[in-house]
Amino acid sequence: MENMSITELKRALASRGVDYRDCLEKQDLLNRLIQDIRAEDGRSATQPPIEKGSGSRLDSLTAPERRLVELFERCAPSVAFIQTTMREGTSQLSLSAGHEIPAGTGSGFVWDNRGHVVTNFHVIKG
């Protein structure tokens, strides 16, 4: 693993659902990955195996697929669906307030506990 680039280490950590934003050096990234692998080995030894035919949809998944499911379950609450609208212009003589028409849709994620959401520009441009 020492031969991995910084980008490869970050991708490996991200795919495992490990936060690495506080890692400043390559060695920090490497240590975090090794720590997570060792922790996973400990988790798999203490977790009871899923019995075949138990009715669980997880019994046919590989270990990487199970990690992906765990990552999704952990991160899904912070994912936001975003839909922007524009108000269709009306004349000054009209009694209606105008109509809202869809302008953009996409996704984002909650950045902090104040509720700021990060998304792509095309989602919010008017």
Coordinates of N, CA and C in Angstrom, one line a residue:
M1 N 0.8 -1.2 0.0 CA 0.0 0.0 0.0 C 0.9 1.3 0.0
E2 N 2.1 1.1 0.4 CA 3.0 2.3 0.4 C 3.2 2.9 -1.0
N3 N 3.0 2.1 -2.0 CA 3.2 2.5 -3.4 C 2.0 3.2 -3.9
M4 N 1.0 3.3 -3.2 CA -0.3 4.0 -3.7 C 0.0 5.5 -3.7
S5 N -0.6 6.2 -4.7 CA -0.5 7.6 -4.7 C -1.5 8.2 -3.7
I6 N -1.4 9.5 -3.5 CA -2.3 10.2 -2.6 C -3.7 10.1 -3.1
T7 N -3.9 10.2 -4.4 CA -5.3 10.1 -5.0 C -5.8 8.7 -4.8
E8 N -5.0 7.7 -5.0 CA -5.5 6.3 -4.8 C -5.8 6.1 -3.4
L9 N -5.1 6.6 -2.4 CA -5.4 6.4 -1.0 C -6.7 7.1 -0.7
K10 N -6.9 8.3 -1.2 CA -8.2 9.0 -1.0 C -9.3 8.3 -1.5
R11 N -9.2 7.7 -2.7 CA -10.3 6.9 -3.3 C -10.6 5.7 -2.5
A12 N -9.5 5.0 -2.1 CA -9.7 3.8 -1.3 C -10.5 4.1 0.0
L13 N -10.1 5.2 0.7 CA -10.7 5.6 1.9 C -12.2 6.0 1.7
A14 N -12.4 6.8 0.6 CA -13.7 7.2 0.3 C -14.6 6.0 0.0
S15 N -14.1 5.1 -0.8 CA -14.9 3.9 -1.1 C -15.3 3.0 0.1
R16 N -14.5 3.2 1.2 CA -14.7 2.4 2.4 C -15.6 3.3 3.4
G17 N -15.9 4.5 3.0 CA -16.7 5.4 3.8 C -16.0 6.0 4.9
V18 N -14.7 6.2 4.8 CA -13.8 6.7 5.8 C -13.5 8.2 5.5
D19 N -13.7 9.0 6.5 CA -13.5 10.5 6.4 C -12.0 10.7 6.5
Y20 N -11.4 11.3 5.5 CA -9.9 11.6 5.6 C -9.6 13.0 5.5
R21 N -10.6 13.9 5.6 CA -10.3 15.3 5.4 C -9.3 15.9 6.4
D22 N -9.1 15.3 7.5 CA -8.2 15.8 8.5 C -6.8 15.3 8.3
C23 N -6.6 14.4 7.3 CA -5.2 13.9 7.0 C -4.5 14.9 6.2
L24 N -3.3 15.3 6.7 CA -2.5 16.3 6.0 C -1.4 15.8 5.1
E25 N -0.9 14.6 5.5 CA 0.2 14.0 4.8 C -0.2 12.6 4.2
K26 N 0.6 12.2 3.2 CA 0.3 10.9 2.6 C 0.4 9.8 3.7
Q27 N 1.3 9.9 4.6 CA 1.4 8.9 5.7 C 0.2 8.8 6.6
D28 N -0.4 10.0 6.8 CA -1.7 10.1 7.5 C -2.8 9.3 6.8
L29 N -2.9 9.4 5.5 CA -3.8 8.7 4.7 C -3.6 7.2 4.8
L30 N -2.3 6.8 4.7 CA -2.0 5.4 4.7 C -2.3 4.8 6.1
N31 N -2.0 5.5 7.1 CA -2.3 5.1 8.5 C -3.8 4.9 8.7
R32 N -4.6 5.8 8.2 CA -6.0 5.8 8.3 C -6.6 4.6 7.6
L33 N -6.0 4.3 6.4 CA -6.5 3.1 5.6 C -6.1 1.8 6.3
I34 N -4.9 1.7 6.8 CA -4.5 0.5 7.6 C -5.4 0.3 8.8
Q35 N -5.6 1.4 9.5 CA -6.5 1.4 10.7 C -7.9 0.9 10.4
D36 N -8.4 1.3 9.3 CA -9.8 0.9 8.9 C -9.8 -0.6 8.5
I37 N -8.7 -1.0 7.8 CA -8.7 -2.4 7.4 C -8.6 -3.3 8.7
R38 N -7.7 -2.9 9.6 CA -7.6 -3.7 10.9 C -8.9 -3.7 11.6
A39 N -9.6 -2.6 11.7 CA -10.9 -2.5 12.4 C -11.9 -3.4 11.7
E40 N -11.9 -3.4 10.4 CA -12.8 -4.3 9.6 C -12.5 -5.7 9.9
D41 N -11.3 -6.1 10.0 CA -10.9 -7.5 10.3 C -11.5 -7.9 11.7
G42 N -11.4 -6.9 12.6 CA -12.0 -7.2 14.0 C -13.5 -7.2 14.0
R43 N -14.1 -6.4 13.1 CA -15.6 -6.4 13.0 C -16.1 -7.7 12.4
S44 N -15.4 -8.2 11.4 CA -15.8 -9.4 10.7 C -15.7 -10.6 11.7
A45 N -14.7 -10.6 12.6 CA -14.5 -11.7 13.5 C -15.6 -11.7 14.6
T46 N -16.1 -10.5 14.9 CA -17.1 -10.5 16.0 C -18.5 -10.5 15.5
Q47 N -18.7 -10.2 14.2 CA -20.1 -10.3 13.7 C -20.5 -11.7 13.3
P48 N -21.7 -12.1 13.7 CA -22.1 -13.4 13.4 C -22.4 -13.5 11.9
P49 N -22.0 -14.6 11.2 CA -22.2 -14.7 9.8 C -23.7 -14.8 9.5
I50 N -24.1 -14.3 8.4 CA -25.5 -14.3 7.9 C -25.8 -15.7 7.4
E51 N -26.8 -16.3 7.9 CA -27.1 -17.7 7.5 C -27.7 -17.7 6.1
K52 N -27.3 -18.7 5.3 CA -27.9 -18.8 4.0 C -29.4 -19.2 4.2
G53 N -30.2 -18.6 3.4 CA -31.6 -18.9 3.4 C -32.3 -18.2 4.6
S54 N -31.7 -17.3 5.2 CA -32.3 -16.6 6.3 C -33.3 -15.6 5.9
G55 N -33.4 -15.4 4.6 CA -34.4 -14.4 4.0 C -33.8 -13.1 3.8
S56 N -32.6 -12.9 4.3 CA -31.9 -11.6 4.2 C -31.4 -11.4 2.8
R57 N -31.6 -10.2 2.2 CA -31.0 -9.9 0.9 C -29.5 -9.8 0.9
L58 N -29.0 -9.7 2.1 CA -27.5 -9.5 2.2 C -26.7 -10.8 2.0
D59 N -27.4 -12.0 2.2 CA -26.7 -13.2 2.2 C -26.0 -13.6 0.9
S60 N -26.4 -12.9 -0.2 CA -25.7 -13.2 -1.5 C -24.7 -12.1 -1.9
L61 N -24.5 -11.1 -1.0 CA -23.5 -10.1 -1.3 C -22.1 -10.4 -0.9
T62 N -21.1 -9.9 -1.6 CA -19.7 -10.1 -1.3 C -19.4 -9.0 -0.2
A63 N -18.2 -9.2 0.4 CA -17.8 -8.2 1.4 C -17.8 -6.8 0.9
P64 N -17.2 -6.5 -0.3 CA -17.2 -5.1 -0.8 C -18.6 -4.6 -1.1
E65 N -19.5 -5.5 -1.5 CA -20.9 -5.1 -1.7 C -21.6 -4.7 -0.4
R66 N -21.3 -5.5 0.6 CA -21.9 -5.2 2.0 C -21.3 -3.9 2.5
R67 N -20.1 -3.6 2.3 CA -19.5 -2.3 2.7 C -20.2 -1.1 2.0
L68 N -20.5 -1.4 0.7 CA -21.2 -0.3 -0.1 C -22.6 -0.1 0.5
V69 N -23.3 -1.1 0.8 CA -24.6 -1.0 1.5 C -24.5 -0.3 2.8
E70 N -23.5 -0.6 3.6 CA -23.3 0.1 4.9 C -23.0 1.6 4.6
L71 N -22.2 1.9 3.6 CA -21.8 3.2 3.3 C -23.1 4.0 2.9
F72 N -23.9 3.4 2.0 CA -25.2 4.0 1.6 C -26.1 4.3 2.8
E73 N -26.2 3.3 3.7 CA -27.1 3.5 4.8 C -26.6 4.6 5.8
R74 N -25.3 4.7 5.9 CA -24.7 5.8 6.7 C -24.8 7.2 6.1
C75 N -24.7 7.3 4.8 CA -24.6 8.6 4.1 C -26.0 9.1 3.6
A76 N -26.9 8.2 3.4 CA -28.2 8.6 2.8 C -28.9 9.7 3.5
P77 N -28.9 9.8 4.8 CA -29.5 10.9 5.5 C -29.0 12.3 5.2
S78 N -27.8 12.4 4.7 CA -27.2 13.7 4.4 C -27.4 14.0 2.9
V79 N -28.0 13.2 2.1 CA -28.2 13.5 0.7 C -29.5 14.3 0.5
A80 N -29.4 15.3 -0.3 CA -30.6 16.2 -0.5 C -31.0 16.2 -2.0
F81 N -32.3 16.1 -2.2 CA -32.8 16.3 -3.6 C -33.2 17.7 -3.7
I82 N -32.7 18.4 -4.8 CA -32.9 19.8 -5.0 C -33.7 20.0 -6.3
Q83 N -34.7 20.8 -6.2 CA -35.5 21.2 -7.3 C -35.7 22.7 -7.2
T84 N -35.3 23.4 -8.3 CA -35.5 24.9 -8.3 C -36.5 25.2 -9.3
T85 N -37.2 26.3 -9.1 CA -38.3 26.8 -9.9 C -38.1 28.2 -10.3
M86 N -38.7 28.7 -11.4 CA -38.7 30.1 -11.7 C -40.2 30.5 -11.9
R87 N -40.5 31.7 -11.5 CA -41.8 32.2 -11.6 C -42.0 32.8 -13.0
E88 N -43.0 32.3 -13.7 CA -43.3 32.8 -15.0 C -43.8 34.2 -14.9
G89 N -43.3 35.1 -15.8 CA -43.7 36.5 -15.7 C -45.1 36.7 -16.1
T90 N -45.8 37.6 -15.5 CA -47.2 37.9 -15.8 C -47.2 39.4 -16.1
S91 N -48.3 39.8 -16.7 CA -48.4 41.3 -17.0 C -48.9 42.0 -15.7
Q92 N -48.7 43.2 -15.6 CA -49.2 44.0 -14.4 C -50.7 44.0 -14.3
L93 N -51.4 43.8 -15.4 CA -52.8 43.8 -15.4 C -53.4 42.4 -15.0
S94 N -52.6 41.4 -14.9 CA -53.1 40.1 -14.6 C -53.4 39.9 -13.1
L95 N -54.5 39.2 -12.8 CA -54.9 38.9 -11.5 C -54.2 37.7 -10.9
S96 N -53.6 36.9 -11.8 CA -53.0 35.7 -11.2 C -51.5 36.0 -10.8
A97 N -51.0 35.2 -9.9 CA -49.7 35.5 -9.3 C -48.6 34.9 -10.2
G98 N -49.0 34.2 -11.3 CA -48.0 33.6 -12.2 C -47.8 32.2 -11.8
H99 N -47.1 31.5 -12.7 CA -46.9 30.1 -12.5 C -45.4 29.8 -12.2
E100 N -45.2 28.8 -11.4 CA -43.8 28.4 -11.2 C -43.5 27.2 -12.2
I101 N -42.4 27.3 -12.8 CA -42.0 26.3 -13.8 C -40.6 25.7 -13.3
P102 N -40.4 24.4 -13.5 CA -39.1 23.8 -13.0 C -38.0 24.5 -13.8
A103 N -36.9 24.7 -13.0 CA -35.7 25.3 -13.6 C -34.5 24.4 -13.6
G104 N -34.4 23.6 -12.6 CA -33.3 22.7 -12.4 C -33.6 21.7 -11.3
T105 N -33.0 20.5 -11.5 CA -33.1 19.4 -10.5 C -31.7 18.8 -10.3
G106 N -31.5 18.2 -9.2 CA -30.2 17.5 -9.0 C -30.1 17.1 -7.5
S107 N -28.9 16.8 -7.1 CA -28.7 16.3 -5.7 C -27.6 17.1 -5.1
G108 N -27.5 17.0 -3.8 CA -26.4 17.7 -3.1 C -26.3 16.9 -1.8
F109 N -25.4 17.5 -0.9 CA -25.3 16.8 0.4 C -25.1 17.9 1.4
V110 N -25.6 17.6 2.6 CA -25.5 18.5 3.7 C -24.1 18.7 4.2
W111 N -23.6 19.9 4.2 CA -22.2 20.2 4.5 C -21.9 20.3 6.0
D112 N -22.8 20.9 6.7 CA -22.5 21.2 8.1 C -23.8 21.1 8.9
N113 N -23.7 21.3 10.2 CA -24.9 21.2 11.1 C -25.8 22.5 11.0
R114 N -25.4 23.5 10.3 CA -26.2 24.7 10.1 C -27.1 24.5 8.9
G115 N -27.0 23.4 8.2 CA -27.9 23.1 7.1 C -27.4 23.5 5.7
H116 N -26.2 24.0 5.6 CA -25.7 24.4 4.3 C -25.6 23.1 3.4
V117 N -26.0 23.3 2.1 CA -26.0 22.1 1.2 C -25.1 22.5 0.0
V118 N -24.3 21.5 -0.4 CA -23.3 21.6 -1.5 C -24.0 20.9 -2.7
T119 N -24.0 21.6 -3.8 CA -24.5 21.0 -5.1 C -23.8 21.6 -6.3
N120 N -24.1 21.2 -7.4 CA -23.5 21.7 -8.7 C -24.2 22.9 -9.1
F121 N -23.5 23.8 -9.8 CA -24.0 25.1 -10.3 C -25.2 24.9 -11.2
H122 N -25.2 23.9 -12.1 CA -26.3 23.7 -13.1 C -27.6 23.5 -12.4
V123 N -27.6 23.0 -11.2 CA -28.8 22.7 -10.4 C -29.5 24.0 -10.0
I124 N -28.7 25.0 -9.7 CA -29.3 26.3 -9.2 C -29.3 27.5 -10.1
K125 N -28.6 27.3 -11.2 CA -28.6 28.5 -12.2 C -30.0 28.8 -12.7
G126 N -30.3 30.0 -13.0 CA -31.6 30.4 -13.4 C -31.9 30.4 -14.8

